[in-house]
GROMACS .gro file of C-alpha atoms in nm:
model
  106
    1UNK     CA    1   0.000   0.000   0.000
    2UNK     CA    2   0.122   0.348  -0.085
    3UNK     CA    3   0.254   0.547   0.215
    4UNK     CA    4   0.071   0.861   0.099
    5UNK     CA    5  -0.260   0.680   0.144
    6UNK     CA    6  -0.169   0.560   0.494
    7UNK     CA    7  -0.055   0.910   0.592
    8UNK     CA    8  -0.412   1.038   0.545
    9UNK     CA    9  -0.538   0.819   0.833
   10UNK     CA   10  -0.491   0.830   1.209
   11UNK     CA   11  -0.572   0.634   1.522
   12UNK     CA   12  -0.750   0.873   1.756
   13UNK     CA   13  -1.011   0.916   2.026
   14UNK     CA   14  -1.378   0.850   1.944
   15UNK     CA   15  -1.447   1.207   2.057
   16UNK     CA   16  -1.281   1.322   1.733
   17UNK     CA   17  -1.593   1.203   1.547
   18UNK     CA   18  -1.858   1.196   1.821
   19UNK     CA   19  -2.157   1.131   1.596
   20UNK     CA   20  -2.032   0.792   1.473
   21UNK     CA   21  -2.056   0.539   1.755
   22UNK     CA   22  -1.821   0.256   1.666
   23UNK     CA   23  -1.646   0.201   1.997
   24UNK     CA   24  -1.505   0.374   2.301
   25UNK     CA   25  -1.144   0.252   2.292
   26UNK     CA   26  -1.016   0.428   1.982
   27UNK     CA   27  -1.095   0.470   1.616
   28UNK     CA   28  -0.922   0.482   1.281
   29UNK     CA   29  -1.031   0.773   1.062
   30UNK     CA   30  -0.909   1.015   0.799
   31UNK     CA   31  -0.710   1.309   0.933
   32UNK     CA   32  -0.860   1.575   0.708
   33UNK     CA   33  -1.095   1.627   0.419
   34UNK     CA   34  -0.982   1.704   0.068
   35UNK     CA   35  -1.305   1.901   0.024
   36UNK     CA   36  -1.469   1.981   0.360
   37UNK     CA   37  -1.806   2.059   0.203
   38UNK     CA   38  -1.859   1.730   0.021
   39UNK     CA   39  -1.620   1.465   0.163
   40UNK     CA   40  -1.738   1.181   0.387
   41UNK     CA   41  -1.530   1.083   0.690
   42UNK     CA   42  -1.498   0.706   0.727
   43UNK     CA   43  -1.455   0.568   1.077
   44UNK     CA   44  -1.351   0.218   1.187
   45UNK     CA   45  -1.378   0.103   1.547
   46UNK     CA   46  -1.402  -0.211   1.761
   47UNK     CA   47  -1.782  -0.217   1.721
   48UNK     CA   48  -1.799  -0.165   1.346
   49UNK     CA   49  -1.764   0.113   1.095
   50UNK     CA   50  -1.957   0.415   0.977
   51UNK     CA   51  -1.926   0.752   0.815
   52UNK     CA   52  -2.035   1.111   0.845
   53UNK     CA   53  -1.952   1.408   0.631
   54UNK     CA   54  -1.665   1.621   0.757
   55UNK     CA   55  -1.882   1.929   0.754
   56UNK     CA   56  -2.136   1.795   1.004
   57UNK     CA   57  -1.863   1.731   1.260
   58UNK     CA   58  -1.723   2.081   1.205
   59UNK     CA   59  -2.047   2.281   1.223
   60UNK     CA   60  -2.247   2.081   1.477
   61UNK     CA   61  -2.142   2.291   1.780
   62UNK     CA   62  -2.260   2.610   1.608
   63UNK     CA   63  -2.581   2.484   1.451
   64UNK     CA   64  -2.730   2.355   1.776
   65UNK     CA   65  -2.761   2.707   1.913
   66UNK     CA   66  -2.902   2.839   1.587
   67UNK     CA   67  -3.167   2.565   1.568
   68UNK     CA   68  -3.268   2.633   1.930
   69UNK     CA   69  -3.315   3.002   1.852
   70UNK     CA   70  -3.522   2.918   1.544
   71UNK     CA   71  -3.741   2.677   1.740
   72UNK     CA   72  -3.793   2.927   2.022
   73UNK     CA   73  -3.920   3.184   1.773
   74UNK     CA   74  -4.124   2.952   1.548
   75UNK     CA   75  -4.220   2.650   1.763
   76UNK     CA   76  -4.135   2.424   1.468
   77UNK     CA   77  -3.838   2.279   1.287
   78UNK     CA   78  -3.712   2.464   0.979
   79UNK     CA   79  -3.814   2.329   0.640
   80UNK     CA   80  -3.473   2.419   0.492
   81UNK     CA   81  -3.134   2.511   0.635
   82UNK     CA   82  -3.167   2.860   0.484
   83UNK     CA   83  -3.461   2.923   0.719
   84UNK     CA   84  -3.224   2.940   1.018
   85UNK     CA   85  -2.982   3.194   0.870
   86UNK     CA   86  -3.153   3.494   1.034
   87UNK     CA   87  -3.102   3.323   1.374
   88UNK     CA   88  -2.725   3.287   1.328
   89UNK     CA   89  -2.578   3.570   1.533
   90UNK     CA   90  -2.203   3.502   1.536
   91UNK     CA   91  -1.966   3.487   1.241
   92UNK     CA   92  -1.905   3.117   1.315
   93UNK     CA   93  -2.277   3.040   1.316
   94UNK     CA   94  -2.333   3.229   0.991
   95UNK     CA   95  -2.041   3.050   0.825
   96UNK     CA   96  -2.173   2.712   0.946
   97UNK     CA   97  -2.520   2.776   0.803
   98UNK     CA   98  -2.377   2.901   0.473
   99UNK     CA   99  -2.155   2.593   0.439
  100UNK     CA  100  -2.451   2.364   0.503
  101UNK     CA  101  -2.653   2.556   0.243
  102UNK     CA  102  -2.370   2.505  -0.007
  103UNK     CA  103  -2.354   2.134   0.072
  104UNK     CA  104  -2.728   2.090   0.027
  105UNK     CA  105  -2.721   2.268  -0.307
  106UNK     CA  106  -2.508   1.992  -0.463
   0.00000   0.00000   0.00000
């Protein structure tokens, strides 16, 4: 196997990719995305394997607050990610929503 391929992977803590539950001892996953908007992150652990897009892991901490603000004002879930943009108050939240909008436009 080519060393360049192996260099893209790491053994790390499951907290690196918290939304893929494949074990609590350690996981093997890609270190970084080539394209953070569209790339999937594969994860291998003692209890199986799974994947999640890199973007979800990156923006999740910011979107939770935005969705809560939207729900508080509307008492419903948004139909589209663009619906929550007015509730993004920080630069990080706005960037997270815009990246998700870009991803969903593919």
